[in-house]
Structures are given as structure tokens and as C-alpha cells.
Short mmCIF file of C-alpha atoms and ligand atoms in Angstrom, two decimals:
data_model
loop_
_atom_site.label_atom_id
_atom_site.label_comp_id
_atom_site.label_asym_id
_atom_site.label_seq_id
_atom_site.Cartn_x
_atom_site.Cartn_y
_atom_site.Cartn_z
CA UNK A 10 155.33 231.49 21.04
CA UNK A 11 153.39 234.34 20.32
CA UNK A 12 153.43 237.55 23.14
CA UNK A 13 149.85 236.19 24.36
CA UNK A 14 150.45 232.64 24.86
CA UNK A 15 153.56 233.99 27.05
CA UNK A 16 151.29 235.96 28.83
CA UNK A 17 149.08 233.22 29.61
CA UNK A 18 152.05 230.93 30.82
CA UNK A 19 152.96 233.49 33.06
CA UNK A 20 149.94 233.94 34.41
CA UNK A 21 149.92 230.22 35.16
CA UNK A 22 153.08 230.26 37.27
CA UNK A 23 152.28 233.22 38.87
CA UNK A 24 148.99 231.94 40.23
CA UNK A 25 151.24 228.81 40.70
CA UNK A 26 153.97 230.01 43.04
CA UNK A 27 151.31 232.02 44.79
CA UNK A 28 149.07 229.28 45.83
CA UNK A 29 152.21 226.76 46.72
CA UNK A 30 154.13 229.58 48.30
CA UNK A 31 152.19 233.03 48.44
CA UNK A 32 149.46 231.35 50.74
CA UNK A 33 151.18 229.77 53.34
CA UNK A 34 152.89 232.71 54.67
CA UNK A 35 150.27 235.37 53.67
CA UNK A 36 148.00 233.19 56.13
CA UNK A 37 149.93 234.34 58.73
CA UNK A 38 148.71 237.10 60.48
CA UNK A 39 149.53 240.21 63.21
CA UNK A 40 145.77 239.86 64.25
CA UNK A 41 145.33 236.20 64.48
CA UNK A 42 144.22 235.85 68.00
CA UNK A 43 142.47 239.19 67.95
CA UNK A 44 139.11 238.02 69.06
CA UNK A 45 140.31 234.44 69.94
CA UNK A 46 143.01 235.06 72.38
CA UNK A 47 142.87 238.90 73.08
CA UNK A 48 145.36 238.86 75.86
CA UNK A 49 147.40 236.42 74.27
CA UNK A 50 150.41 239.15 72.86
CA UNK A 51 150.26 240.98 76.87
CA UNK A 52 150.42 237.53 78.55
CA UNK A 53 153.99 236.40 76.63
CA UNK A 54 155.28 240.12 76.99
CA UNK A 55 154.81 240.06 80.68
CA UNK A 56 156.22 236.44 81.42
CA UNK A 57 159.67 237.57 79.30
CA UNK A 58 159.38 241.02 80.86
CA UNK A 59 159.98 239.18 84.14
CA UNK A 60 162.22 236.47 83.14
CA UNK A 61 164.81 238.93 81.64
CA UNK A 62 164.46 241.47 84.42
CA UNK A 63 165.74 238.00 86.80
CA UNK A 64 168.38 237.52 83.98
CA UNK A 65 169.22 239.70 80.94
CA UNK A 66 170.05 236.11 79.38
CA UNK A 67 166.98 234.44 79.21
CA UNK A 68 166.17 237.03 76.43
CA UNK A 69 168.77 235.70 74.17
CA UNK A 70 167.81 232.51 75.04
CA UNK A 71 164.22 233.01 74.04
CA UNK A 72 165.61 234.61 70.96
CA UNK A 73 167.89 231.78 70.44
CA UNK A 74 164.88 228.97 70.89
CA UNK A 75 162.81 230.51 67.46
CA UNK A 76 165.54 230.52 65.32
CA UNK A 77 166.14 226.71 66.42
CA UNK A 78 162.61 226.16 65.48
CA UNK A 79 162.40 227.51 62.34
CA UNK A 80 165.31 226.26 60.91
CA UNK A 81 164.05 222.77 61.23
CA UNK A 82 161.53 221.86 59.05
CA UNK A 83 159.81 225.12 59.75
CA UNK A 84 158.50 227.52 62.68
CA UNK A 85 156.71 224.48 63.92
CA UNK A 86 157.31 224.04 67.85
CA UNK A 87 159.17 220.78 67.02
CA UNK A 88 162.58 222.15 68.89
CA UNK A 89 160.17 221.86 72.03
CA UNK A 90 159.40 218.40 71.52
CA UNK A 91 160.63 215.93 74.61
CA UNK A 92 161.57 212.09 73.29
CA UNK A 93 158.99 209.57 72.71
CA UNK A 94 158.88 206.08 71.64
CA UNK A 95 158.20 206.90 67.72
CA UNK A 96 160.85 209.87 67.38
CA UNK A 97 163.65 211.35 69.15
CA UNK A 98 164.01 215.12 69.75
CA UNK A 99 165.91 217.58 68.44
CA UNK A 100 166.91 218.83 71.86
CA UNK A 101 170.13 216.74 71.81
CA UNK A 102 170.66 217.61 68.79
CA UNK A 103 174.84 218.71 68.07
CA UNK A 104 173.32 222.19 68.03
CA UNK A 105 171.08 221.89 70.85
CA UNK A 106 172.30 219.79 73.65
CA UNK A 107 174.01 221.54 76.27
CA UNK A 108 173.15 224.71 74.63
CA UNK A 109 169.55 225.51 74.05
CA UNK A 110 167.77 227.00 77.26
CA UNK A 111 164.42 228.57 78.35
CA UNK A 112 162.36 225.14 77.75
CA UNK A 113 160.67 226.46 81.37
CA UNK A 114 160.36 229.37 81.05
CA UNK A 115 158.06 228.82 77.59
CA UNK A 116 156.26 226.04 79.61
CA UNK A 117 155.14 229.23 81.85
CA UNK A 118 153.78 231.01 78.78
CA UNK A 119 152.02 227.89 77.51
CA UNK A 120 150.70 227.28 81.30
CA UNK A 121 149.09 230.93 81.47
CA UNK A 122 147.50 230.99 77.68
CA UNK A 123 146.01 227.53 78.40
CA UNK A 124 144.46 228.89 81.89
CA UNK A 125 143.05 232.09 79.72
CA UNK A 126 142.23 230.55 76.28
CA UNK A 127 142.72 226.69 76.23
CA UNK A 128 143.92 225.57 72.94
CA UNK A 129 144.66 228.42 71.26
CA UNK A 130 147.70 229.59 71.48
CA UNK A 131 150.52 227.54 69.41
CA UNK A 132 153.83 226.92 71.06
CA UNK A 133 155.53 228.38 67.67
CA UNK A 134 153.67 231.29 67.70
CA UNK A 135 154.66 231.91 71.45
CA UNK A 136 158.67 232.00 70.47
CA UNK A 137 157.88 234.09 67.28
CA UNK A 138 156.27 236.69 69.83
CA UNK A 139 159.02 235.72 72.87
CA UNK A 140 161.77 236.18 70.64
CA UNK A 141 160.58 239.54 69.60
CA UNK A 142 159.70 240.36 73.13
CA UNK A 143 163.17 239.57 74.07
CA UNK A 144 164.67 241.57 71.55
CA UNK A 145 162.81 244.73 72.97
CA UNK A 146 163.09 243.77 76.82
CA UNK A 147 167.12 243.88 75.47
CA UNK A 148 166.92 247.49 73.87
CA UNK A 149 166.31 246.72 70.74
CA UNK A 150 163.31 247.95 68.09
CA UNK A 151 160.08 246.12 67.72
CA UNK A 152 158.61 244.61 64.51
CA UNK A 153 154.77 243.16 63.77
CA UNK A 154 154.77 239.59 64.36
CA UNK A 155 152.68 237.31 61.83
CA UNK A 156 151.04 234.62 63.50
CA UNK A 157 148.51 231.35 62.62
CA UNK A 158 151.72 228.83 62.90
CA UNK A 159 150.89 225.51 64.32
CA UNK A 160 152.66 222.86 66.24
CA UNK A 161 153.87 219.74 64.53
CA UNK A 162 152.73 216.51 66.25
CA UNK A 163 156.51 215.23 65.34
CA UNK A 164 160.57 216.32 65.29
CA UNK A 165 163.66 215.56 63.69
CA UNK A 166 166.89 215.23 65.18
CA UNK A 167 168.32 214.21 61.82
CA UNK A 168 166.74 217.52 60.36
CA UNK A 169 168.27 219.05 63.88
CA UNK A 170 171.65 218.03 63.02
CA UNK A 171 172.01 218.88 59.10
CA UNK A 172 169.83 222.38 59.26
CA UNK A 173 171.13 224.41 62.24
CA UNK A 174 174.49 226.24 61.12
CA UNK A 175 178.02 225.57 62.55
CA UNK A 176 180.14 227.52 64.89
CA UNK A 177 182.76 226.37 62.55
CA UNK A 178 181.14 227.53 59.17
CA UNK A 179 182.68 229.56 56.88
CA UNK A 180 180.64 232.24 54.78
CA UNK A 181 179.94 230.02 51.50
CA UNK A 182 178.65 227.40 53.99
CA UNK A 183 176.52 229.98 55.80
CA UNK A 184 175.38 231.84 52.63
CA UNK A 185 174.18 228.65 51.06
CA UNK A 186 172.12 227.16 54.11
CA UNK A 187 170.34 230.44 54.79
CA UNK A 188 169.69 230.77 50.85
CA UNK A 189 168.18 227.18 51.42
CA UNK A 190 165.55 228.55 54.13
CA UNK A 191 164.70 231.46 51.50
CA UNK A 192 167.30 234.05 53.53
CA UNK A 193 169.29 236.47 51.61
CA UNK A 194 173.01 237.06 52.33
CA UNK A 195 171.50 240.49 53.70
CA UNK A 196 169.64 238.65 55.90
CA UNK A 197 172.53 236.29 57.51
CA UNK A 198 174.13 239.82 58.10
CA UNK A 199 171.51 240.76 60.06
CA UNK A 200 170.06 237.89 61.64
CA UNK A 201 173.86 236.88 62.71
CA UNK A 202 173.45 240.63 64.44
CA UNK A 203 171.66 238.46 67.26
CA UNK A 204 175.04 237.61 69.12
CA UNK A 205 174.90 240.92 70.17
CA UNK A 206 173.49 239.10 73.33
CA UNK A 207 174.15 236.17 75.01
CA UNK A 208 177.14 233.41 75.56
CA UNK A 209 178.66 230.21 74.15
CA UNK A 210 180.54 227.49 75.89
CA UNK A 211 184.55 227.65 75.44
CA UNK A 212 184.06 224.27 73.31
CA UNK A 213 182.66 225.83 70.31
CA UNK A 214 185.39 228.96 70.13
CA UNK A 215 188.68 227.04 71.66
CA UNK A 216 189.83 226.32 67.79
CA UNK A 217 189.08 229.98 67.57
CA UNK A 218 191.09 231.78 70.37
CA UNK A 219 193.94 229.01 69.87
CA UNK A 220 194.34 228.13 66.23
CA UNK A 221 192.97 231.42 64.06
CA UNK A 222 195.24 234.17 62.95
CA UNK A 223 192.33 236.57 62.12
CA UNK A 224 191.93 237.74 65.84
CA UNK A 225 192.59 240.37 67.95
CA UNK A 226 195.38 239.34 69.92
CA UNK A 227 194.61 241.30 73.48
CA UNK A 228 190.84 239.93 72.87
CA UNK A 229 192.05 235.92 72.31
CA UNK A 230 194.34 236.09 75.20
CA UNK A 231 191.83 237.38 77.52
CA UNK A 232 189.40 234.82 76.38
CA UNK A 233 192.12 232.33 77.20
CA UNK A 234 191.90 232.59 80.72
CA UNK A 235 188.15 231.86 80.65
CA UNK A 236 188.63 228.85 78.18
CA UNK A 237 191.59 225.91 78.64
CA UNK A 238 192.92 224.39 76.00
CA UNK A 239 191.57 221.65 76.69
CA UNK A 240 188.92 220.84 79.55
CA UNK A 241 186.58 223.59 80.72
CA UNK A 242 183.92 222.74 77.44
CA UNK A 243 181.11 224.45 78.86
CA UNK A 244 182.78 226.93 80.66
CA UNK A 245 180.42 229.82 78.96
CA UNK A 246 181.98 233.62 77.80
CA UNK A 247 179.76 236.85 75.81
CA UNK A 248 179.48 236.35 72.18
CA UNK A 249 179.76 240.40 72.52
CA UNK A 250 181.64 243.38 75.01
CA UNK A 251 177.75 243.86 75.67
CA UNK A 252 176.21 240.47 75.97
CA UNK A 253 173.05 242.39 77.92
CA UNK A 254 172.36 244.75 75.45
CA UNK A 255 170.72 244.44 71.97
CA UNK A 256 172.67 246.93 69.91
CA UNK A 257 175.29 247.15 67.29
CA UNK A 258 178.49 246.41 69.05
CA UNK A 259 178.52 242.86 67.70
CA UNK A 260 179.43 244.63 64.10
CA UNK A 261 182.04 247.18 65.91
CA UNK A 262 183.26 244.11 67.72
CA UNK A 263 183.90 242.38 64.33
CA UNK A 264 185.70 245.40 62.63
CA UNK A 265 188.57 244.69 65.42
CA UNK A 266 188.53 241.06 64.37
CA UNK A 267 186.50 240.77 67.84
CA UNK A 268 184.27 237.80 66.54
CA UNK A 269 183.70 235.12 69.20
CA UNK A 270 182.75 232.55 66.70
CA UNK A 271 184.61 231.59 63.51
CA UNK A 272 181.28 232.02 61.81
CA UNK A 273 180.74 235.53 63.14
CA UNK A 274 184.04 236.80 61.71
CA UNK A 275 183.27 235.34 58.77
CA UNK A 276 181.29 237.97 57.91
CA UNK A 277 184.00 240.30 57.93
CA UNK A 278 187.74 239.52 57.07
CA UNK A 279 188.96 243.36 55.81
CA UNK A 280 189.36 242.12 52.42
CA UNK A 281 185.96 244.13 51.28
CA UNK A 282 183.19 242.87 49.26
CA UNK A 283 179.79 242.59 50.42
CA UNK A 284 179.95 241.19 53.77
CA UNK A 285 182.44 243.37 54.77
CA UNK A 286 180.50 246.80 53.44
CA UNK A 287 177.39 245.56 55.12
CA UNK A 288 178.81 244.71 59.23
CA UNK A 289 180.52 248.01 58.29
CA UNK A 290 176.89 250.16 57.74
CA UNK A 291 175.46 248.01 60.71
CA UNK A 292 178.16 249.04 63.11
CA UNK A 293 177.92 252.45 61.61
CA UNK A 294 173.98 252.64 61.69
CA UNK A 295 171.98 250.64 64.58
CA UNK A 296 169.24 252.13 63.21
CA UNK A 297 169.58 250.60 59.91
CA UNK A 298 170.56 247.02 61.89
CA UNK A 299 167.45 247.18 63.89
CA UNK A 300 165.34 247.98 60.72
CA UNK A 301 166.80 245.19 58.71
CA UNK A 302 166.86 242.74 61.63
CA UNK A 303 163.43 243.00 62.06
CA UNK A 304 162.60 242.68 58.46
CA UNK A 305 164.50 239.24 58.34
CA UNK A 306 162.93 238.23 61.77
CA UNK A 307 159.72 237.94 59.80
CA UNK A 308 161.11 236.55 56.93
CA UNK A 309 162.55 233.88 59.37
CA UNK A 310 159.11 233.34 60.87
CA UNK A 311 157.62 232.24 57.31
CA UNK A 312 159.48 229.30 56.95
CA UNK A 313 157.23 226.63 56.37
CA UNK A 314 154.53 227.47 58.80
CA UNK A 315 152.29 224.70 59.36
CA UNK A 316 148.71 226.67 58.90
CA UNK A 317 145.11 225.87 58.69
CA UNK A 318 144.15 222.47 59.52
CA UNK A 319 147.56 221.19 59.37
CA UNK A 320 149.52 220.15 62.61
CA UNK A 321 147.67 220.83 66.01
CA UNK A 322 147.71 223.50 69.09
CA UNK A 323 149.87 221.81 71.27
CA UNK A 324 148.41 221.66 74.61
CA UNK A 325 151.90 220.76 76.47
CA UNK A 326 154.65 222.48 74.06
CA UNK A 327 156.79 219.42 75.12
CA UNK A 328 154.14 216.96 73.97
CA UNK A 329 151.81 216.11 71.13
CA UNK A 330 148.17 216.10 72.22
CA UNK A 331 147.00 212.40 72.99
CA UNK A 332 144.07 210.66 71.16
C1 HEM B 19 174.72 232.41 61.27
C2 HEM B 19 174.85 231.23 61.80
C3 HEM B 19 174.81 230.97 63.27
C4 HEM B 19 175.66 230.15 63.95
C5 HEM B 19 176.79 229.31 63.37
C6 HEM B 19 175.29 230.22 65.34
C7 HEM B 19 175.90 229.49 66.36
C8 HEM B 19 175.74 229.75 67.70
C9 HEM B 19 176.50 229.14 68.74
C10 HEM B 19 177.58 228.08 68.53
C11 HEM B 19 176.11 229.68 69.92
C12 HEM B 19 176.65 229.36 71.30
C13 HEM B 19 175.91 228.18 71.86
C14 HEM B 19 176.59 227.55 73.05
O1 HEM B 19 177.80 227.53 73.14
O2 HEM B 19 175.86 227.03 73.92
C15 HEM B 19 175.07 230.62 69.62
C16 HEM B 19 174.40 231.38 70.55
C17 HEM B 19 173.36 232.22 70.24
N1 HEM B 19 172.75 232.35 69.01
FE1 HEM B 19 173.52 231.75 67.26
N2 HEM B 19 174.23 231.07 65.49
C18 HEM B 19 173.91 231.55 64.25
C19 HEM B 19 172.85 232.39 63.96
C20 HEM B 19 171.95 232.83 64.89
C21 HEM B 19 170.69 233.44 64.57
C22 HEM B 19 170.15 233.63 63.16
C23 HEM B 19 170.09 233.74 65.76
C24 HEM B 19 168.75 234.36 66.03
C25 HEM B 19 167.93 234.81 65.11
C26 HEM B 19 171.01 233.35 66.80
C27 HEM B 19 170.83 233.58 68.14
C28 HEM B 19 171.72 233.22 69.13
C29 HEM B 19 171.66 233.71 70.49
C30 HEM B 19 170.71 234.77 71.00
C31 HEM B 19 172.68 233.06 71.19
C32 HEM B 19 172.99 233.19 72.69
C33 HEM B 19 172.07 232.22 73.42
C34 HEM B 19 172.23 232.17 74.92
O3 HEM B 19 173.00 232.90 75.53
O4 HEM B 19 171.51 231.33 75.51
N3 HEM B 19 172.09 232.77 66.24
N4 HEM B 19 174.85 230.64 68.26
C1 NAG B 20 166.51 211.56 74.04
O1 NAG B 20 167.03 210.51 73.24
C2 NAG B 20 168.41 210.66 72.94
C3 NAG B 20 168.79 209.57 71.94
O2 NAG B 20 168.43 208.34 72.42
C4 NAG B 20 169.21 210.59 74.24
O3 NAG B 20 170.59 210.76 73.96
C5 NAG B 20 168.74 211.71 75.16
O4 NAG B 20 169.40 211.61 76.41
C6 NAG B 20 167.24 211.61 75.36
N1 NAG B 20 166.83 212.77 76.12
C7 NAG B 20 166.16 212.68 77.27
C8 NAG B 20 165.85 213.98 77.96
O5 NAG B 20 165.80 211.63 77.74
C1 NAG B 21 183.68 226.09 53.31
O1 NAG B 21 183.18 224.97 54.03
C2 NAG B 21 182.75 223.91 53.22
C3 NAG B 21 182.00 222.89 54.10
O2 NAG B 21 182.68 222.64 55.28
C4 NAG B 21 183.96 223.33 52.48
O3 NAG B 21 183.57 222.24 51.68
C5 NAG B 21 184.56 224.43 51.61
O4 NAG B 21 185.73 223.98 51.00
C6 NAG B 21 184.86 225.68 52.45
N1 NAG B 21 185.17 226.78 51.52
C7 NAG B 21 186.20 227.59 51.68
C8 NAG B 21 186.33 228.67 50.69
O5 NAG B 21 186.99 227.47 52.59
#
């Protein structure tokens, strides 16, 4: 084929891809509810402000809740989604149940924005801006959040249970479902650099502390004591030394074979490569964590937004509007 008929194919895909994928996410916007919903961004800011400053956790909680979201079918709202009679929710999902927390405390967000703007506001935009608000009431840096997203009017607890990653996942596992939602391995680095805050329950890291070689002995026997061998599932320990704080101490904590989770120190096992050089520079460089983590934040909050006249505004986060 001749250079121009090449040129004209390429054209064609590239106007292609853009329209299929460009648009979707380039829809999304840091001023979308500039003149709709002014005090929309202040509102969500001050209800995590106050929530964290009653318990650091609820920040990684919040944090916790968008990544949920997005990884099934989308930055949608459907995690928020109660039962009904057509679908069940994702909430007791494998991934979910027990686990996933701050279902109030968004309810208090959505209460407030309907009171100021009714219908406005989606339910996934407010944990796109709650998890970033988290991030920052922990100590961390800010980035510009994109919003426009929409709530689905359904959920998935199938979707739930395939797309949200295993404690138990190894790094192919973990590099191939985040490459599925468009994430680079870079980007499981960082993004995995959010269990610098928070807990988990004893049942997803007693195969860990009492079956895994690649631990720091001192660090597995003290977790012991907070985490039977069997029994005590939900008993709940730091996924970091600083479970309060949103810094870099989850990668220093890794270095010394610290990981809580068989997937976190799976992204670092001595033998080098790229995992290995990369929780090095984080742990080395919270500046260049912060910068990257916010970068994949927002790559994490363009998956599959529903936008335009797709989905709905939820009016209830935990329910999809009636008639
Ligand atoms: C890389 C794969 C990941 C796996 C296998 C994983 C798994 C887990 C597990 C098992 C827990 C403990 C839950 C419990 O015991 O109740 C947890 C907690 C947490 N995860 Fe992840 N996670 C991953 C990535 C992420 C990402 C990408 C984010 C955010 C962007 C995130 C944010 C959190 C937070 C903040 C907590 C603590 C929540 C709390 O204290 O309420 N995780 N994760
Ligand atoms: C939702 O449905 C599932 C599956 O039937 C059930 O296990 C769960 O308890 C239900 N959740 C609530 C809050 O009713
Ligand atoms: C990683 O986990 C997958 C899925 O559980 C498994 O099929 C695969 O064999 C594992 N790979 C390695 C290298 O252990």
C-alpha cells in the first residue's frame, strides 16, 4: 500500500480509538460542577475532614471504597448499591463483605449535596473526590480530580468477585488484572502504595505470618499474637508500622520483607528486576510516590465512566432512582 493510503488508514483508527476511547474519559472534567454544584468539592472535603479527625481510618476506608468501584465495571457507584429483587450487590462480595466500610459516612456526603444541589452530584464522583480528600486529610499530596461520572442503575457481584484482586495474588496475577483495567505495572506499584494506611482482618494474612518463608521473622511473630492460627478471622492488624499516615513506609516496610499481604510483598522479593527497583525509588523518594500515585489515581478514575446521558444521578447512593 502506497505511503498515502497508510496515512489515511491511520487516520481512520486514530479518529477511531479516540471517539470509542479518547471521549469517554476526556469528558471528564476538574470543573464539572463549577456553576452547577459550586460548593460541591468544599462540602465532601469538610464531611472527610471530620470523619478522619474522629478516626484516621475512615480515610483509608474512603480510599479503599473508589478503588472497589472502579474496578467493577467502572467508576460507576455500583459498590454502593444495597440488594434488590433484580440483582444482588457487590457488597458481599469475597472482597467486600466484612471488609468494605464508610457506606455512612458517604450517605452523609450524598445527604448534604442533595440538601444544596438536588441531583447533581453522582455518588462516583463523591468517592473519586473522598478518596482524594482522604489521601490529603492522611498527609499525603493532592491531585486534580476529573469528574462527569454517573451512577449505574445496576451491580454485579459476579463482576465483584472475578475483578477485585486477591490478598493471595502473586505479581503475574496482579500485573495482568491491572493491565486489564488499562493500569501499567508502574501503576500497581503505586496504587498498591495505598496500604500505607489502614488494616486487614488476620484471615486474609494467617497463610502469610504462618506458612511464607519470605518474612521478617521478629515482624511474623509479633503479628502472631494478634492473629491465631486458627479462629480470630476478623481480628484486624496495620497493613503498615504507620497505618495513620499516608507516606512511604509501606515501600521501606517491604524492603525488610515487612509486607502484610502476600500480594504486597510481591512486589518486592530481593531478586531485582522491575518491581523490586521501583518499591526501592518509592521508599527512597515519597516525593516521587506521591507524584506517581496521584497520576495513577486519575488513571484509575477513567475506567469506564458512565458519562453523558448514560446511567443516572443517584439520588440515594444505595438505591437506583424509582420510576
Ligand atoms: C494490588 C492489589 C490489591 C490487593 C490484593 C488488595 C487487598 C486488600 C486487602 C485484602 C485488604 C484488607 C481488607 C480486610 O481485611 O478487611 C485491603 C485493604 C486496603 N486496601 Fe487494598 N488491595 C489492593 C490494592 C489496593 C488499591 C489499588 C487501593 C487503593 C487505590 C487499596 C486500598 C486499600 C486500603 C486503603 C485498605 C485499608 C482499608 C481499611 O482500613 O478500611 N488497595 N486491600
Ligand atoms: C444480599 O444478598 C446476598 C445474597 O443473597 C446475601 O448473602 C446478603 O446477606 C444480602 N445482603 C443484605 C444486606 O441483605
Ligand atoms: C500465579 O497465580 C496464578 C493464578 O492463581 C497461577 O495460575 C500461576 O501459576 C502463578 N504463577 C506463579 C509464577 O506462581
Amino acid at each position: 500500500m502506497d505511503s498515502f493510503t497508510y496515512f489515511k488508514f491511520k487516520l481512520c483508527f486514530t479518529i477511531f480509538f479516540f471517539i470509542h476511547y479518547g471521549l469517554a474519559s476526556a469528558q471528564l472534567s476538574p470543573n464539572f460542577y463549577a456553576s452547577s454544584c459550586p460548593q460541591a468539592l468544599s462540602t465532601i472535603k469538610s464531611v472527610v475532614d471530620s470523619v478522619v479527625s474522629q478516626e484516621r481510618r475512615m480515610g483509608a476506608s474512603l480510599l479503599r471504597l473508589h478503588f472497589h468501584d472502579c474496578f467493577v465495571n467502572g467508576c460507576d457507584g455500583s459498590v454502593l448499591l444495597d440488594n434488590t429483587t433484580t440483582f444482588t450487590g457487590e457488597k458481599s462480595a469475597g472482597g467486600n463483605i466484612n471488609s468494605l466500610r464508610g457506606f455512612k459516612v458517604v450517605d452523609r456526603m450524598k445527604s448534604h449535596l442533595e440538601r444544596i444541589c438536588p441531583g447533581v452530584v453522582s455518588c462516583a464522583d463523591i468517592l473519586a473526590i473522598a478518596a482524594r480528600d482522604s489521601v490529603v486529610a492522611l498527609g499525603g499530596s493532592s491531585w486534580t480530580v476529573r469528574l462527569g461520572r454517573r451512577d449505574s442503575t445496576t451491580a454485579s457481584l459476579s463482576a465483584a468477585n472475578s475483578n477485585l484482586p486477591s490478598a493471595f495474588a502473586n505479581i503475574t496475577a496482579l500485573t495482568s488484572l491491572f493491565s486489564s483495567k488499562g493500569l501499567s505495572a508502574k501503576d500497581l506499584v503505586a496504587l498498591s502504595g495505598s496500604h500505607t494506611v489502614g488494616m486487614a482482618r488476620c484471615t486474609v494474612f494467617r497463610a502469610r505470618i504462618y506458612k511464607e518463608t519470605n518474612i521478617n521473622t521478629a515482624y511474623a511473630k509479633s503479628l502472631k499474637s494478634n492473629c491465631p492460627s486458627s479462629g480470630g478471622d476478623s481480628i484486624i492488624s496495620p497493613l503498615d508500622t504507620t497505618p495513620n499516615a499516608f507516606d512511604s513506609s509501606y515501600y521501606t516496610n517491604l524492603l525488610k520483607l515487612k509486607g502484610l499481604l502476600h500480594s504486597d510483598q510481591a512486589l518486592f522479593s530481593g531478586g531485582g528486576g522491575f518491581f523490586d527497583s521501583q518499591v526501592k525509588a518509592y521508599s527512597a523518594n515519597s516525593a516521587s510516590f506521591f507524584k506517581d500515585f496521584g497520576k495513577a489515581m486519575i488513571k484509575m478514575g477513567n475506567i469506564s465512566p458512565l458519562t453523558g446521558s448514560k446511567g443516572q444521578i443517584r439520588t440515594n447512593c444505595r438505591k437506583v432512582n424509582s420510576g
